[in-house]
mmCIF file of C-alpha atoms in Angstrom:
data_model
loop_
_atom_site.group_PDB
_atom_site.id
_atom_site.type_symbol
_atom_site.label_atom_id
_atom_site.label_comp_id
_atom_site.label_asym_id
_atom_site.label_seq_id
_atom_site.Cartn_x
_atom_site.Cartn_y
_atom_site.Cartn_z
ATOM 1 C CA UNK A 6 24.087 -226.149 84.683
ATOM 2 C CA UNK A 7 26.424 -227.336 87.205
ATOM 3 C CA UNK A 8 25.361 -225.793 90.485
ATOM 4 C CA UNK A 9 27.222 -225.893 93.912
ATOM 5 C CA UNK A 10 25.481 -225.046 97.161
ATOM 6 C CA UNK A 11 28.338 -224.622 99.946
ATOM 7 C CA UNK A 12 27.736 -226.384 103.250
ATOM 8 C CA UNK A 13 29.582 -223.284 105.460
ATOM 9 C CA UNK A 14 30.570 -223.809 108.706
ATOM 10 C CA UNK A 15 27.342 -222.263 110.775
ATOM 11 C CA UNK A 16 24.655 -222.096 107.859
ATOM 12 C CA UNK A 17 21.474 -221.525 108.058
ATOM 13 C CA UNK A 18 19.779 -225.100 107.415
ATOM 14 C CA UNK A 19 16.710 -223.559 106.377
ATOM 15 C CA UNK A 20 18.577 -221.344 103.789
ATOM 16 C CA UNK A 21 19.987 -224.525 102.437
ATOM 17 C CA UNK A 22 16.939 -226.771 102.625
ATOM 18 C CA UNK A 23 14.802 -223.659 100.565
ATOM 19 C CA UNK A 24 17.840 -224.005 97.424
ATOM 20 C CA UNK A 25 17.339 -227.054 97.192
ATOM 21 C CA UNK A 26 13.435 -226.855 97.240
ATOM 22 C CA UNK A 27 13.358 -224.740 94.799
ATOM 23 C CA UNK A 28 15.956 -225.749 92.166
ATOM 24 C CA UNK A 29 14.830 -229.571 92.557
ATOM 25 C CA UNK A 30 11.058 -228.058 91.862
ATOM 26 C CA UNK A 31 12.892 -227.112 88.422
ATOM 27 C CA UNK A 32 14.547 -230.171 87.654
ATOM 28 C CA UNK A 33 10.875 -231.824 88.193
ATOM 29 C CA UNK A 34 9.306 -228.998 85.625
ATOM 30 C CA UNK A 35 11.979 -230.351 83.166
ATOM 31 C CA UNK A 36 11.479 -234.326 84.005
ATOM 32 C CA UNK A 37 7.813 -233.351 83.452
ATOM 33 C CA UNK A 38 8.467 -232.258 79.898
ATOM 34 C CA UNK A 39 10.691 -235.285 79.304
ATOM 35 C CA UNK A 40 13.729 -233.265 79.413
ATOM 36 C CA UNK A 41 16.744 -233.762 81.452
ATOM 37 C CA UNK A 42 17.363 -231.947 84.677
ATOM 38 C CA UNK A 43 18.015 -228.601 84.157
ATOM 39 C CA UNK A 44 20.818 -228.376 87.186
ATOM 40 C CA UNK A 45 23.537 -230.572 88.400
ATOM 41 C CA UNK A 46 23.210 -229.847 91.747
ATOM 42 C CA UNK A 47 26.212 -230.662 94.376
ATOM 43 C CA UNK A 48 26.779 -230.022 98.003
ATOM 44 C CA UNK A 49 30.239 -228.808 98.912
ATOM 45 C CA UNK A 50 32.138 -228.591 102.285
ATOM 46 C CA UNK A 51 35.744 -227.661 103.223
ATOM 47 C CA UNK A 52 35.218 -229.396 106.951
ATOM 48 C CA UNK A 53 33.139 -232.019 107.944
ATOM 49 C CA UNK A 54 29.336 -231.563 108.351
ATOM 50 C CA UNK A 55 26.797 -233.201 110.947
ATOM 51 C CA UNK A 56 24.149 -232.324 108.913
ATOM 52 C CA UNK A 57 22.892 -235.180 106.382
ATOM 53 C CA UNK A 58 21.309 -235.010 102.811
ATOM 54 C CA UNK A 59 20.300 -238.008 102.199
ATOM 55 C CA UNK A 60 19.670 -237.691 98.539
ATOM 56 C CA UNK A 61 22.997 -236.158 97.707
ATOM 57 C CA UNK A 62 27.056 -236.784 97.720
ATOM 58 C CA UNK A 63 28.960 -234.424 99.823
ATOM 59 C CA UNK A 64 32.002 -233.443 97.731
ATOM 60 C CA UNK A 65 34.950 -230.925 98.798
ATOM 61 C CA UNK A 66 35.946 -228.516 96.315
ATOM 62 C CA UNK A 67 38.242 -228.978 93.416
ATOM 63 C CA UNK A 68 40.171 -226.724 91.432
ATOM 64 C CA UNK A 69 39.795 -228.814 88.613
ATOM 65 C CA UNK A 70 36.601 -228.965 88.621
ATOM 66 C CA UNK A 71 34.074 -225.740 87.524
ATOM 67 C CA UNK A 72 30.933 -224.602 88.444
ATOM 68 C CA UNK A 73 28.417 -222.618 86.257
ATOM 69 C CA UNK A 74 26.228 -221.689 89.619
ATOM 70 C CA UNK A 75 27.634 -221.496 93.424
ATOM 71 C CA UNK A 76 25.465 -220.393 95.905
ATOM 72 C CA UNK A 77 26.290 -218.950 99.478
ATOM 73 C CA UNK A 78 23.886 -219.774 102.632
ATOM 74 C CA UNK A 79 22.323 -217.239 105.072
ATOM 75 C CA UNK A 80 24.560 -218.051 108.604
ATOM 76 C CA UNK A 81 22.773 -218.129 112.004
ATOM 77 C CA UNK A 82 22.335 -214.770 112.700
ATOM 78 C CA UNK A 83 24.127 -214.224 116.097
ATOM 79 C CA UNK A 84 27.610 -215.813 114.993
ATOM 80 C CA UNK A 85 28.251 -213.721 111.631
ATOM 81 C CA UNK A 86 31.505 -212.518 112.474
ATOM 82 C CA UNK A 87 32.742 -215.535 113.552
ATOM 83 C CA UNK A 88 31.122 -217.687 110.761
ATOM 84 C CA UNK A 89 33.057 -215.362 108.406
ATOM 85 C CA UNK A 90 36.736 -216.306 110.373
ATOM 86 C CA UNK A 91 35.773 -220.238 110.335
ATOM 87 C CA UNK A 92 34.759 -219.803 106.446
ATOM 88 C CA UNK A 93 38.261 -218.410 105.569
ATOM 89 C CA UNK A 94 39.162 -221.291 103.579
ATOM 90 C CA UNK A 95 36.406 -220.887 100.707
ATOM 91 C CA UNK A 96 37.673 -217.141 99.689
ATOM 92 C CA UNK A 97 40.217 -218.071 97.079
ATOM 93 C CA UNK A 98 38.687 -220.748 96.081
ATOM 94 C CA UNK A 99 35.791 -218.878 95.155
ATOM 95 C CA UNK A 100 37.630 -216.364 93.360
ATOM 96 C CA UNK A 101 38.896 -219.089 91.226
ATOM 97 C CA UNK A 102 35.759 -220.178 90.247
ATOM 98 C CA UNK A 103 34.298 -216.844 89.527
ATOM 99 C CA UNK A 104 37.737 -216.180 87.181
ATOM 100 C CA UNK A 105 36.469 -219.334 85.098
ATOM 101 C CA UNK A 106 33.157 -217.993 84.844
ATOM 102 C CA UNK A 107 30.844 -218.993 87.359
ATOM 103 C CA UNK A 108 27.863 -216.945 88.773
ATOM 104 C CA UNK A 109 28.143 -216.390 92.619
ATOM 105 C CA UNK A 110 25.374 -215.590 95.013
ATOM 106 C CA UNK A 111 24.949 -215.181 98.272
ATOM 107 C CA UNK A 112 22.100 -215.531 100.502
ATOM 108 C CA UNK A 113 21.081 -212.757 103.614
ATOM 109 C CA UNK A 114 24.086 -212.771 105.708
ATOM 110 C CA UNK A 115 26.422 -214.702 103.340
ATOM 111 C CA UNK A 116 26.877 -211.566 101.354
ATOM 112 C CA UNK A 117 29.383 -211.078 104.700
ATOM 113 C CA UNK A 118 31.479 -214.005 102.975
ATOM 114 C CA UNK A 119 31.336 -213.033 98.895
ATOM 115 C CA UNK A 120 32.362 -209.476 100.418
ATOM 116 C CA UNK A 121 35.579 -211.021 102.352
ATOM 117 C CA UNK A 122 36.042 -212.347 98.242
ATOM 118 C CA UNK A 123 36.549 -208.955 97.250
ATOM 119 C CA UNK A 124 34.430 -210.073 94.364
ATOM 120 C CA UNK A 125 31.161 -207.093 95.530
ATOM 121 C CA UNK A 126 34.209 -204.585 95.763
ATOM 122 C CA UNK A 127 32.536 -201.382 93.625
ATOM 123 C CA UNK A 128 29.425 -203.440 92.770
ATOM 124 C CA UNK A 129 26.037 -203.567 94.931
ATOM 125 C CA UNK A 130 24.944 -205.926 97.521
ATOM 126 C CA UNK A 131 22.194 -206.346 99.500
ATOM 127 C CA UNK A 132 21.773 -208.271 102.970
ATOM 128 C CA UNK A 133 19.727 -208.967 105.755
ATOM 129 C CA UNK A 134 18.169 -205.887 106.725
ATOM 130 C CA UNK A 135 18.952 -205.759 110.164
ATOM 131 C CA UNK A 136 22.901 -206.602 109.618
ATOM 132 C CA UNK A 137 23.104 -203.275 107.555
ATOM 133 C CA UNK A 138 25.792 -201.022 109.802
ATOM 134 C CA UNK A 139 27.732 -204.250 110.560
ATOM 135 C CA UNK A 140 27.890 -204.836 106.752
ATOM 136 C CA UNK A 141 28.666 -201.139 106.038
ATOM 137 C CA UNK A 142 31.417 -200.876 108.720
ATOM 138 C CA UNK A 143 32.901 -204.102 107.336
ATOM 139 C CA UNK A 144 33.131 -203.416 103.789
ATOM 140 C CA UNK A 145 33.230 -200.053 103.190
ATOM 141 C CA UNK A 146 34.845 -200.758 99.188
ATOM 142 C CA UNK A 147 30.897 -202.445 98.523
ATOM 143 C CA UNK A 148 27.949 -200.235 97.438
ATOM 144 C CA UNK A 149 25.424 -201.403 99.835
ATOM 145 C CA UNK A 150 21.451 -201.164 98.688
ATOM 146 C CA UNK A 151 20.532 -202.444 102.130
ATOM 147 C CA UNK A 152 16.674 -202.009 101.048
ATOM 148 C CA UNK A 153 16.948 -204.079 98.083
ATOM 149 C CA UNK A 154 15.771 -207.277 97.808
ATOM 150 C CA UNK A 155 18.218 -209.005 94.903
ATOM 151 C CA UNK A 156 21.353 -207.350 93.269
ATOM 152 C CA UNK A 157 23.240 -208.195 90.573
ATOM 153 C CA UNK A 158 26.207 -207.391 88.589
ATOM 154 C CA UNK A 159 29.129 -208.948 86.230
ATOM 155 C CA UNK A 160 27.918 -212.752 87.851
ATOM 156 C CA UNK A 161 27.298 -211.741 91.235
ATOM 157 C CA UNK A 162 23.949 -211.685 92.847
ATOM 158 C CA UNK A 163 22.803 -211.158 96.367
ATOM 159 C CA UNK A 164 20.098 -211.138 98.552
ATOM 160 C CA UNK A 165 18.344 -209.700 101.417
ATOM 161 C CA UNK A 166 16.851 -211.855 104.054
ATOM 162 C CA UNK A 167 14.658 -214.421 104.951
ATOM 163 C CA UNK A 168 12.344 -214.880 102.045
ATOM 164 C CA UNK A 169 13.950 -212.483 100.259
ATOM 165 C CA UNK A 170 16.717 -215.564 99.293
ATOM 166 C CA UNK A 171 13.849 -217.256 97.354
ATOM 167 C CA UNK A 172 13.531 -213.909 94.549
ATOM 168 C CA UNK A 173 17.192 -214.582 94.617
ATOM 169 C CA UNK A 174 16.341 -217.772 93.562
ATOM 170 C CA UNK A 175 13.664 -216.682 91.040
ATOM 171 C CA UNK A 176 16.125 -214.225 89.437
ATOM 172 C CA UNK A 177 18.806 -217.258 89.227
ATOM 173 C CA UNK A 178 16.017 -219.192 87.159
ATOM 174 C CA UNK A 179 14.870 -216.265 84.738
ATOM 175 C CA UNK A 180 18.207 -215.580 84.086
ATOM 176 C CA UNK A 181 19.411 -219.527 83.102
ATOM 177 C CA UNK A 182 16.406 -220.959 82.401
ATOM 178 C CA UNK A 183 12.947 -218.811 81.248
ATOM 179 C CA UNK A 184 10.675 -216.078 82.572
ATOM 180 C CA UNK A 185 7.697 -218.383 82.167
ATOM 181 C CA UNK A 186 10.029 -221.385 84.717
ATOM 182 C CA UNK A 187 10.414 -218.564 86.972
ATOM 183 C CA UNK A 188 6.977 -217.779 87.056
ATOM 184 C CA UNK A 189 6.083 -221.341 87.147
ATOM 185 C CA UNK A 190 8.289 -221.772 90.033
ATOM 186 C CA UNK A 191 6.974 -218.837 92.078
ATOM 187 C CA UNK A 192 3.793 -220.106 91.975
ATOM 188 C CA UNK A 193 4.636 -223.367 93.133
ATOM 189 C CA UNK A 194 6.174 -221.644 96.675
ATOM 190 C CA UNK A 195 3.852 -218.267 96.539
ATOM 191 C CA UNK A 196 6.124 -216.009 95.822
ATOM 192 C CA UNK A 197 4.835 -212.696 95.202
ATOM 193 C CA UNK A 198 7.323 -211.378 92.192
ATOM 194 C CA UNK A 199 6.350 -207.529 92.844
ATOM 195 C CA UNK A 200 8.519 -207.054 95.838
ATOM 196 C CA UNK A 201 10.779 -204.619 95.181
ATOM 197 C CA UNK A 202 12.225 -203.609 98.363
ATOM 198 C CA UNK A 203 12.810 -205.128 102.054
ATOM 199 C CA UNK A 204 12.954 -201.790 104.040
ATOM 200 C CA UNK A 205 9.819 -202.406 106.290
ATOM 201 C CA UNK A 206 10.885 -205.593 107.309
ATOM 202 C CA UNK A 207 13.750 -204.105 109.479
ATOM 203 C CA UNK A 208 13.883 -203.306 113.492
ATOM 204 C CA UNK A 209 16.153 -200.545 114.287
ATOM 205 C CA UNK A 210 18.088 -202.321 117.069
ATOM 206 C CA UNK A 211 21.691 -201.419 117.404
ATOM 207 C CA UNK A 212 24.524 -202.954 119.521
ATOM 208 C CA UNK A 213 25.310 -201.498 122.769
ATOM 209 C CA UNK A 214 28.293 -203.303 123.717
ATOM 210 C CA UNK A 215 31.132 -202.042 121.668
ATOM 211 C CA UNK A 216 32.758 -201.148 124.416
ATOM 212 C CA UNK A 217 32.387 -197.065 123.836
ATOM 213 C CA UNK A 218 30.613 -195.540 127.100
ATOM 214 C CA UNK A 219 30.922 -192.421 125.648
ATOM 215 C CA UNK A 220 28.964 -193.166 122.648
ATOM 216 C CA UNK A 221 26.706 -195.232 124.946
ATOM 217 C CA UNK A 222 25.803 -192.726 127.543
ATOM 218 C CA UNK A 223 24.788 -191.314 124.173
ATOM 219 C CA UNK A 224 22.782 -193.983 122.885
ATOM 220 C CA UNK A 225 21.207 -193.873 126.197
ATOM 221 C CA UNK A 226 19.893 -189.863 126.406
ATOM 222 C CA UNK A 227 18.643 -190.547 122.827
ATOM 223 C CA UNK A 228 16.412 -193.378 124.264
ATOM 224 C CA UNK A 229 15.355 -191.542 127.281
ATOM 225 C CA UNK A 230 14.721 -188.435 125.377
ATOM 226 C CA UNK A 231 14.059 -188.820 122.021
ATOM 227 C CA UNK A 232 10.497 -187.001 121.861
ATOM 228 C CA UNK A 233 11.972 -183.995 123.284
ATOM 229 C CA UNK A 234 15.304 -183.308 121.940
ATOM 230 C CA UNK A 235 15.495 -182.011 118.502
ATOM 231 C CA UNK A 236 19.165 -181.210 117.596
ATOM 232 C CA UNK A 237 22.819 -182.364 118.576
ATOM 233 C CA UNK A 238 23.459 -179.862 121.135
ATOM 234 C CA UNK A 239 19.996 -180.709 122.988
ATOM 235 C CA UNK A 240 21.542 -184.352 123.219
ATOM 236 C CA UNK A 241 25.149 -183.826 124.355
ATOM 237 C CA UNK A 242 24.319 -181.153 127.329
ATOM 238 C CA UNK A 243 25.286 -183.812 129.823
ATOM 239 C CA UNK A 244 26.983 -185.668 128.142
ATOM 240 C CA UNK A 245 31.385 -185.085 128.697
ATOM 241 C CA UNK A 246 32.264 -184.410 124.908
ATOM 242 C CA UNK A 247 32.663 -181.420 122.328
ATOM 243 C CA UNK A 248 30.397 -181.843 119.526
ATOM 244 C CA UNK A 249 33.064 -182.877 116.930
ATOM 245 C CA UNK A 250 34.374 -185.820 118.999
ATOM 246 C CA UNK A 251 31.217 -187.361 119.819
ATOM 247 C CA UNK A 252 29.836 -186.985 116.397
ATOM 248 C CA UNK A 253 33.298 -188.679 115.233
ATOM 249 C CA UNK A 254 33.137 -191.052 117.811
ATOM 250 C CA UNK A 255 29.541 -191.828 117.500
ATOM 251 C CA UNK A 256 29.686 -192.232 113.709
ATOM 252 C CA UNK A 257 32.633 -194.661 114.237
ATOM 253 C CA UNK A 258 30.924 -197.276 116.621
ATOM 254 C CA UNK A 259 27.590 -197.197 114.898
ATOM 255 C CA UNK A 260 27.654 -196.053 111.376
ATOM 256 C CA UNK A 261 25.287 -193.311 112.019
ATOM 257 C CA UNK A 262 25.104 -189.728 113.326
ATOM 258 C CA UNK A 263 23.983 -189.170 116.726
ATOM 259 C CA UNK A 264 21.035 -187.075 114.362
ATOM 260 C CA UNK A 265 20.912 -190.133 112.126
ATOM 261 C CA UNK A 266 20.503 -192.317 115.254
ATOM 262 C CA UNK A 267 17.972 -189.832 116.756
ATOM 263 C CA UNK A 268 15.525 -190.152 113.569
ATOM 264 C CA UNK A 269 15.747 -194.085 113.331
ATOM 265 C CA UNK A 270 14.908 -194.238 117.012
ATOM 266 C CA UNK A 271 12.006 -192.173 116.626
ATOM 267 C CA UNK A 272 10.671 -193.737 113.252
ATOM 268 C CA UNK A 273 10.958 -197.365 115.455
ATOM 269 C CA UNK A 274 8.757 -195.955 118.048
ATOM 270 C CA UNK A 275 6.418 -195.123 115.590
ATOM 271 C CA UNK A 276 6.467 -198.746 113.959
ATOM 272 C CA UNK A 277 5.583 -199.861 117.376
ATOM 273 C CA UNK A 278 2.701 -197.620 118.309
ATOM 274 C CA UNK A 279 1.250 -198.731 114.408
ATOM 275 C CA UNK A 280 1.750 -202.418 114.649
ATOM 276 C CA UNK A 281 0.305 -202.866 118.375
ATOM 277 C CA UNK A 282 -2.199 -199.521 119.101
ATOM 278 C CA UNK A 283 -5.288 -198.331 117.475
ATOM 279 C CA UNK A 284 -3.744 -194.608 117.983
ATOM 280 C CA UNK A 285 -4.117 -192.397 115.068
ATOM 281 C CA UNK A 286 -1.244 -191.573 112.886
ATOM 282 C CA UNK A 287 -1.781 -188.088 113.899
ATOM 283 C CA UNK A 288 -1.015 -189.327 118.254
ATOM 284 C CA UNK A 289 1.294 -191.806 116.721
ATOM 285 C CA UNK A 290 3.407 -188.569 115.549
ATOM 286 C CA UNK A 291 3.580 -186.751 118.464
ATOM 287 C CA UNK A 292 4.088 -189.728 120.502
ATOM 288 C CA UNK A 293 7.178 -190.554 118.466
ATOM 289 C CA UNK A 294 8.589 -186.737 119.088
ATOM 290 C CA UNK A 295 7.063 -184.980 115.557
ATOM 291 C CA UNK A 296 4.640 -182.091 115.156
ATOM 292 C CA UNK A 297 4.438 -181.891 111.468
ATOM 293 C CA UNK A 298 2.160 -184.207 110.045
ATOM 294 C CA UNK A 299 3.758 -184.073 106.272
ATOM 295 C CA UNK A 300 7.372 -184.339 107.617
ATOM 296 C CA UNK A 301 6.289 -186.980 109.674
ATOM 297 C CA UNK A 302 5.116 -188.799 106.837
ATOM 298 C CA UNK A 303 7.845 -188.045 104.430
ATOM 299 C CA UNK A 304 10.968 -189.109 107.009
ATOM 300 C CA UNK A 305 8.369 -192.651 107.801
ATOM 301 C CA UNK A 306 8.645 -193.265 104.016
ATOM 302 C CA UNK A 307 12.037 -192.695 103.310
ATOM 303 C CA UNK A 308 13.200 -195.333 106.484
ATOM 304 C CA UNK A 309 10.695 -197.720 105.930
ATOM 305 C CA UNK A 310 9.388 -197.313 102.582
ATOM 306 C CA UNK A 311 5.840 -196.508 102.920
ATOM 307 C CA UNK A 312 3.850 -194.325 104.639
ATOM 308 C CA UNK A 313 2.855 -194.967 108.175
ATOM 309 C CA UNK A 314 -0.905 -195.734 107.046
ATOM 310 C CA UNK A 315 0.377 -198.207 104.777
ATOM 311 C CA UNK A 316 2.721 -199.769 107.463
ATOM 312 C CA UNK A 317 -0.298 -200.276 109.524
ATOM 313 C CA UNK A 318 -2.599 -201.958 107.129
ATOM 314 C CA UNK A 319 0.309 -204.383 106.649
ATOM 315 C CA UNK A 320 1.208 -205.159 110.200
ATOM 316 C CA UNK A 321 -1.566 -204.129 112.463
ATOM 317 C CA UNK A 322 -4.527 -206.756 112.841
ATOM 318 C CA UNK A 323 -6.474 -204.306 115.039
ATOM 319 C CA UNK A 324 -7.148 -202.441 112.698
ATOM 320 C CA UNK A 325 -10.361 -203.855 110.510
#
């Protein structure tokens, strides 16, 4: 299998150093069985790259030239949008390749790129959890499943972040290869294959400067009040705005309702209070601006999905 990883222009070089962990791993499984590597693996780069690999040939993409596998890099997370505008060059060029058959994936925040393709138009996609209303906002034509960890569809897969890229991975080799390499290879870099979803792994932490300071002033009551005020109306009393234009507004700038946003908040400041205090879920509810203990539990499970006992036995190490 002739597999391309593409050197972008602000990748991750951890994303790139964990493909090709993990897909030399399976050419060593094969050697091992004295057969020949399972994938041709290349490096590929529009612009020139300070980064070195010593073991491999940089090559720039040709049209003549197609690939079975091409595989997208997480970028550093605080330069996304402008990663996207300096990675321009690879869009039709991956379309091409896709029209001759080649699987595409991308890895966390490279989804960002395969969207600008077109290519997850009416399919789903997945992406680092935290880059979810950015993604949304962007690409409105994609069916984003922020919470799950791998998606695929007609030849193109995503992934959600961090370690997430490496069941990405997994899938890549159970599809081309076996079940029993994939499980071979998970073992190899512990890789629990049960995962299912990425939900609890996020932090509710949304932008502030978009330049609204209507929304803002907005964003800022919610903070200030959000154990007290229950509805809309509670929210906007000082704040210089009918209900229908802030909602609009509001929506607009952050991809949420201002009831949306109020919820999120709330569930957050219960995350806290169970990763770092020994409170009870029970204070950890009313803290967080609930007084109905099943509610509570049901809105904590559908944000972060699992309950808030379950949150705490996986984050909490005060807790014996």
């Amino acid at each position: 299998m002739k597999l391309g990883i593409l050197l972008t222009q602000e990748h991750r070089l951890l994303s790139v150093a964990a493909m090709l962990d993990v897909f030399e791993t399976v050419n060593k499984f094969y050697a091992e069985e004295g057969k020949a590597p399972f994938f041709d693996i290349t490096l590929l780069h529009m612009d020139e790259v300070s980064q070195t690999y010593s073991e491999y040939n940089l090559m720039r993409p040709d049209s003549e030239k197609t690939y079975d596998i091409l595989l997208i890099p997480a970028f550093k997370h605080d330069v996304v949008p402008k990663a996207v505008s300096l990675n321009m060059r690879w869009i039709q060029w991956l379309r091409q390749q896709y029209e001759k058959g080649a699987s595409v994936a991308s890895f966390c925040t490279g989804a960002f790129l395969l969207a600008s393709t077109g290519l997850l138009d009416n399919k789903p996609a997945t992406t680092h959890i935290n880059a979810e209303y950015a993604f949304a906002q962007a690409f409105p034509a994609v069916n984003l499943k922020v919470d799950a960890v791998v998606t695929e569809e007609q030849r193109v897969y995503t992934s959600g972040g961090a370690t997430n890229s490496f069941h990405l991975m997994l899938r890549l080799i159970e599809n081309f290869c076996s079940r029993k390499m994939a499980v071979k290879t998970a073992k190899v870099f512990s890789v629990d294959l049960d995962r299912n979803q990425q939900t609890y792994f996020g932090t509710f932490a949304p932008a502030e400067d978009h330049g609204d300071d209507l929304v803002k002033q907005t964003q800022e009551v919610i903070k200030k009040n959000f154990r007290e005020a229950n509805t809309i109306e509670e929210i906007i009393t000082d704040v210089p705005a009918s209900r229908r234009n802030l909602v609009r507004r509001f929506k607009q700038v952050t991809g949420i309702t201002p009831i949306e946003y109020l919820q999120k908040t709330r569930i957050e400041a219960a995350k806290q209070m169970l990763e770092h205090s020994r409170q009870s879920v029970m204070e950890v509810m009313f803290e967080s601006g609930y007084n109905d203990l099943k509610s509570f539990r049901s809105l904590f499970k559908k944000n972060v999905g699992m309950t808030p006992t379950a949150y705490r036995e996986k984050f909490n190490n005060l807790v014996a």
